[in-house]
Coordinates of C-alpha atoms in Angstrom, one line a residue:
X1 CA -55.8 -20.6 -4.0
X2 CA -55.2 -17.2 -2.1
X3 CA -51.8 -18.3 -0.9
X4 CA -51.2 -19.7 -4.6
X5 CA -52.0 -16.1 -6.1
X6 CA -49.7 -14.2 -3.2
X7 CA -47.0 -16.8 -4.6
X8 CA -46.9 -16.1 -8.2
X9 CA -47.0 -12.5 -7.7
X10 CA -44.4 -12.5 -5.2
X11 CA -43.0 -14.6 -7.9
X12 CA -43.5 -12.0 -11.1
X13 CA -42.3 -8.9 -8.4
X14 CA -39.2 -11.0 -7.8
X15 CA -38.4 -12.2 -11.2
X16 CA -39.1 -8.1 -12.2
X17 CA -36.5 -6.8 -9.9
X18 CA -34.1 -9.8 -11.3
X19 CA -34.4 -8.5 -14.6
X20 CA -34.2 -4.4 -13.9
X21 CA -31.5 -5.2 -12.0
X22 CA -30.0 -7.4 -15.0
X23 CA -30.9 -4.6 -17.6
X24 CA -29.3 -2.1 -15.2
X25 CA -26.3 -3.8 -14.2
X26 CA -25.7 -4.8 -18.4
X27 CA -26.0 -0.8 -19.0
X28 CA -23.6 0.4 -16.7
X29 CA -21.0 -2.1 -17.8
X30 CA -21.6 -1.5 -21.1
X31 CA -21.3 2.3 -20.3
X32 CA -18.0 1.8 -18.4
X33 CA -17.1 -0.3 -21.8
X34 CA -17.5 2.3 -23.9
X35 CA -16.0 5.1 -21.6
X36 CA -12.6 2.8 -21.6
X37 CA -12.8 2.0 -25.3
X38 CA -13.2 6.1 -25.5
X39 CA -10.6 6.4 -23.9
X40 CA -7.7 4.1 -25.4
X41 CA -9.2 5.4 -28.6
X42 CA -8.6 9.3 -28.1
X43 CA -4.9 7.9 -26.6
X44 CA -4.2 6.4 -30.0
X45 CA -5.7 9.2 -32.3
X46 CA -3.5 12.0 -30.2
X47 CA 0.3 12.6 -29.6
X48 CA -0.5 14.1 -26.0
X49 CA -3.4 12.6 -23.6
X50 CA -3.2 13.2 -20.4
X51 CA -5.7 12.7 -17.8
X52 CA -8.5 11.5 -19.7
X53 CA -11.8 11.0 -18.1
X54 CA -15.4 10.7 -20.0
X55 CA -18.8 10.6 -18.9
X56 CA -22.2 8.8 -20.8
X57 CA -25.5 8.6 -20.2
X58 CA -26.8 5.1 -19.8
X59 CA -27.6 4.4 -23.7
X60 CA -30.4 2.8 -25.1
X61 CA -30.4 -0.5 -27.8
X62 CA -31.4 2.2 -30.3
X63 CA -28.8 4.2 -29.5
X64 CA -26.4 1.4 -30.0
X65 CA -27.8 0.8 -33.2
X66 CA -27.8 4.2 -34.4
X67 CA -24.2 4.6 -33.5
X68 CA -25.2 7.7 -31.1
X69 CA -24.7 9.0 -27.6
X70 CA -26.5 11.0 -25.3
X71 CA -25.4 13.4 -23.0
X72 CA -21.5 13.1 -22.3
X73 CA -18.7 14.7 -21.0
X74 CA -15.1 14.2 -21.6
X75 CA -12.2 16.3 -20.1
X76 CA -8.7 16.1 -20.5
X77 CA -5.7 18.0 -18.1
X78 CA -3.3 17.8 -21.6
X79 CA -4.2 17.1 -25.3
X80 CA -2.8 17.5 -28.1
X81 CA -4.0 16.4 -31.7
X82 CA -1.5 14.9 -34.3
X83 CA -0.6 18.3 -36.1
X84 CA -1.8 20.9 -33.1
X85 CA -0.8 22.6 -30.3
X86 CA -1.3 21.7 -26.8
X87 CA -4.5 22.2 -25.2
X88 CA -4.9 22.6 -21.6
X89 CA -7.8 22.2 -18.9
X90 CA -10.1 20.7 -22.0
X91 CA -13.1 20.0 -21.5
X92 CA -16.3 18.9 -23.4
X93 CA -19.9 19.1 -22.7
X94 CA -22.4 17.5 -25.6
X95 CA -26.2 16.4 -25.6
X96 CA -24.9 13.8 -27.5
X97 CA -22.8 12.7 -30.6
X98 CA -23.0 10.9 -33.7
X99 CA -20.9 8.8 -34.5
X100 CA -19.6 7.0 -37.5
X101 CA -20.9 3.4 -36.0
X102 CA -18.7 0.9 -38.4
X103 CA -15.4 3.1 -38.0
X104 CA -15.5 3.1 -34.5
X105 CA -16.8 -0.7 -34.0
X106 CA -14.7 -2.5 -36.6
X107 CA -11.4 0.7 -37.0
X108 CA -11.3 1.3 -33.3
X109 CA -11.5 5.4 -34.4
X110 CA -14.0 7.9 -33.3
X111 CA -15.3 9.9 -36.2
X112 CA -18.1 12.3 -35.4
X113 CA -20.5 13.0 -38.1
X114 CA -22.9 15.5 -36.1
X115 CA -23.2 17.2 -32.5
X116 CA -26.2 17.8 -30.6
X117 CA -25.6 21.3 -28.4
X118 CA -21.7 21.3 -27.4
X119 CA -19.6 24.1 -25.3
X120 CA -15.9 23.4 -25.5
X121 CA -13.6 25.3 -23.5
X122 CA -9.3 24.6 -23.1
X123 CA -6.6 27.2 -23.1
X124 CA -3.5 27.4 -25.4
X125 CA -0.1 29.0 -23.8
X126 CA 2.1 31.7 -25.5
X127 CA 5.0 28.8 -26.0
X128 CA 2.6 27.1 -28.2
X129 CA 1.5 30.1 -30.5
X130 CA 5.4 31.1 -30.2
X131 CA 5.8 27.3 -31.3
X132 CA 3.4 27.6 -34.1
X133 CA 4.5 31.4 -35.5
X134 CA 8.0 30.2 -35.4
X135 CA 6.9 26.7 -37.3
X136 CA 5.1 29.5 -39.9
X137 CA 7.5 32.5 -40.4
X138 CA 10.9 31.2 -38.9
X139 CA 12.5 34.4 -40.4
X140 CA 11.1 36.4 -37.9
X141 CA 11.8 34.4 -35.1
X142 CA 8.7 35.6 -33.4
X143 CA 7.9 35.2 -29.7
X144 CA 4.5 35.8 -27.6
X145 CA 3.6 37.3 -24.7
X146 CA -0.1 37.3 -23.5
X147 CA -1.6 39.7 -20.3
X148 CA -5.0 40.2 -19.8
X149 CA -6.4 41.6 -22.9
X150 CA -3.1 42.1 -24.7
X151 CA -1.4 40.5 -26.9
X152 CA 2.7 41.4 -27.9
X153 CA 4.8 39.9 -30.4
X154 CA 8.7 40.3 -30.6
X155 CA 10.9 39.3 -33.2
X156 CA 13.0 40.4 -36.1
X157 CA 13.4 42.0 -39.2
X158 CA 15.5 42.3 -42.4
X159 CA 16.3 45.8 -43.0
X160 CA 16.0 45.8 -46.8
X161 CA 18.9 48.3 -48.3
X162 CA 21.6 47.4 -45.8
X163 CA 20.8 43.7 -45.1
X164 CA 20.9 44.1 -41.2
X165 CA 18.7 42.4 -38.9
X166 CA 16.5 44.8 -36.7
X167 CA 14.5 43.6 -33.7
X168 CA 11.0 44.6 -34.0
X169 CA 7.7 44.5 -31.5
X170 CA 4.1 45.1 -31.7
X171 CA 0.9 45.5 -29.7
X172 CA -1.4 42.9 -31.8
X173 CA -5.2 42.8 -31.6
X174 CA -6.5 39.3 -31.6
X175 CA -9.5 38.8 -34.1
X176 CA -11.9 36.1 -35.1
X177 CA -11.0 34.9 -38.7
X178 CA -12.8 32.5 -39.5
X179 CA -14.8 29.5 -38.1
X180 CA -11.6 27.9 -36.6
X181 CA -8.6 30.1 -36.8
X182 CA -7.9 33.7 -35.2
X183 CA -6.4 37.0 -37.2
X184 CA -3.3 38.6 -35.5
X185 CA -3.4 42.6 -36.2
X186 CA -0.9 44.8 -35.7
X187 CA -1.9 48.1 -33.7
X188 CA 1.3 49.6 -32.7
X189 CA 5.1 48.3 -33.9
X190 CA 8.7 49.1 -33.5
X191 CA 11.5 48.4 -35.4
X192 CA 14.7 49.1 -34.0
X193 CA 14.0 52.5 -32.5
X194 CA 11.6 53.8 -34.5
X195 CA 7.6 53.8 -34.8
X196 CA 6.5 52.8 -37.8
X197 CA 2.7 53.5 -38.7
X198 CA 0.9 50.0 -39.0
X199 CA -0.4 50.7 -42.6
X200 CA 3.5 50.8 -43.6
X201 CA 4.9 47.3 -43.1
X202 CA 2.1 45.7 -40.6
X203 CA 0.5 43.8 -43.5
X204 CA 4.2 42.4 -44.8
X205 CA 5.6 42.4 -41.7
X206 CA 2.5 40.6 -39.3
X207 CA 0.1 39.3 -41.7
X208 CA -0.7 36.1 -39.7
X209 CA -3.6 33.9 -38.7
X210 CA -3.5 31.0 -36.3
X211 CA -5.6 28.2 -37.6
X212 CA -6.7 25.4 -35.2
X213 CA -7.6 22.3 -36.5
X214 CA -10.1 20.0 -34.8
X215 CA -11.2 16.6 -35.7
X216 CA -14.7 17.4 -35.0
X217 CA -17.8 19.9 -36.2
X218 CA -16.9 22.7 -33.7
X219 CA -16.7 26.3 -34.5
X220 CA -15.2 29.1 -31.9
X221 CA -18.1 31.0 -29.9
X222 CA -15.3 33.3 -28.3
X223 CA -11.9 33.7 -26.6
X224 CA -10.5 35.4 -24.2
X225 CA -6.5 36.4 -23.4
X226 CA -5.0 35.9 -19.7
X227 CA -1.9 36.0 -18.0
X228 CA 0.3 33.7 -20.5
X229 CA -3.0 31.7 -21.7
X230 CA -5.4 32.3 -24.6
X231 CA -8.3 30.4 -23.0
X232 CA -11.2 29.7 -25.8
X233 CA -14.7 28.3 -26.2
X234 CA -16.3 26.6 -29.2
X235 CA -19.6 25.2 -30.1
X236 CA -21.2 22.7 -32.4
X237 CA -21.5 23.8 -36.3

């Protein structure tokens, strides 16, 4: 009888381990499943993806159910939604997502309802807010130039008695406007050779925000100007 008892529990501790390791193995396949469907998904939804690389937390059955993730992190070295600019060294750091479960099961898209706490950093070059000004206001053929903390805008004019075209610049101040786009303010600008105070043609001449659309509940928390980069960060709404 004693060797009989040693049996079956060497028996249950064995059959135990079988099934952790079962139940461990199924999650982490599952997880790389997931990661890979991610993946392709974000490929197809965007016109630039490159290097795309997510992260999950083993997930639960409820999770599944639920159509949620835990913790997560995706970064990207290029990405560009369909009708934005190109954003560099993204990357994305969430307790967790929710998702909308039948799109992304039976659609193959990833629409997120709700974020759990989120940072989101990338950085945007001056070619694509010169790209974006000059999509905007093409009569003033503008062009950026970012250094640490400054901002400078150079373009041109119509002179409006004599009809000539006059190359203008301007020290801009870069301001939050609203929950997604930025405010570009004039604080000093030339045209031709001459200073013109910035409460005489800024408004006409530079009244421009530079809204940034994202697919997701994300707000910007701040952002900062570098050599040739606007580098920003954004949180969940």
């Amino acid at each position: 009888m004693p060797f009989l008892k040693k049996w079956a529990r060497l028996v249950l501790i064995c059959s135990l381990l079988v099934i952790a390791i079962i139940l461990f193995s199924g999650v982490t396949l599952f997880n790389h499943y997931l990661e890979k469907e991610f993946t392709q998904t974000i490929t197809r939804e965007t016109k630039i993806a490159e290097d795309i690389d997510w992260h999950l937390a083993p997930l639960g059955l409820f999770d599944l159910i639920r159509g949620r993730t835990r913790d997560l992190q995706f970064s990207a070295g290029r990405l560009a939604f369909q009708d934005g600019p190109v954003l560099e060294d993204f990357t994305l750091k969430s307790r967790g997502i929710q998702l909308n479960r039948n799109a992304f099961l039976f659609e193959g898209k990833i629409e997120v309802q709700k974020l759990a706490e989120t940072e989101l950093t990338f950085r945007i070059a001056e070619t694509e807010l010169t790209s974006f000004l000059q999509d905007e206001w093409p009569e003033f053929v503008p062009s950026v130039e970012l250094s640490p903390g400054a901002v400078r805008i150079e373009g041109i004019v119509k002179e409006p008695l004599l009809k000539e075209e006059l190359p203008f610049t301007a020290s801009v101040r870069l301001e939050q406007a609203s929950g997604n786009s930025l405010r570009l303010t004039p604080v000093n600008i030339k045209i031709g050779d001459f200073e013109v105070p910035p409460g005489v043609f800024a408004k006409e001449i530079l009244n421009w925000q530079f809204p940034l659309e994202l697919p997701w509940p994300l707000m910007i928390k701040d952002f900062q100007v570098e050599e040739g980069f606007l580098r920003m960060q954004w949180r969940e709404k």
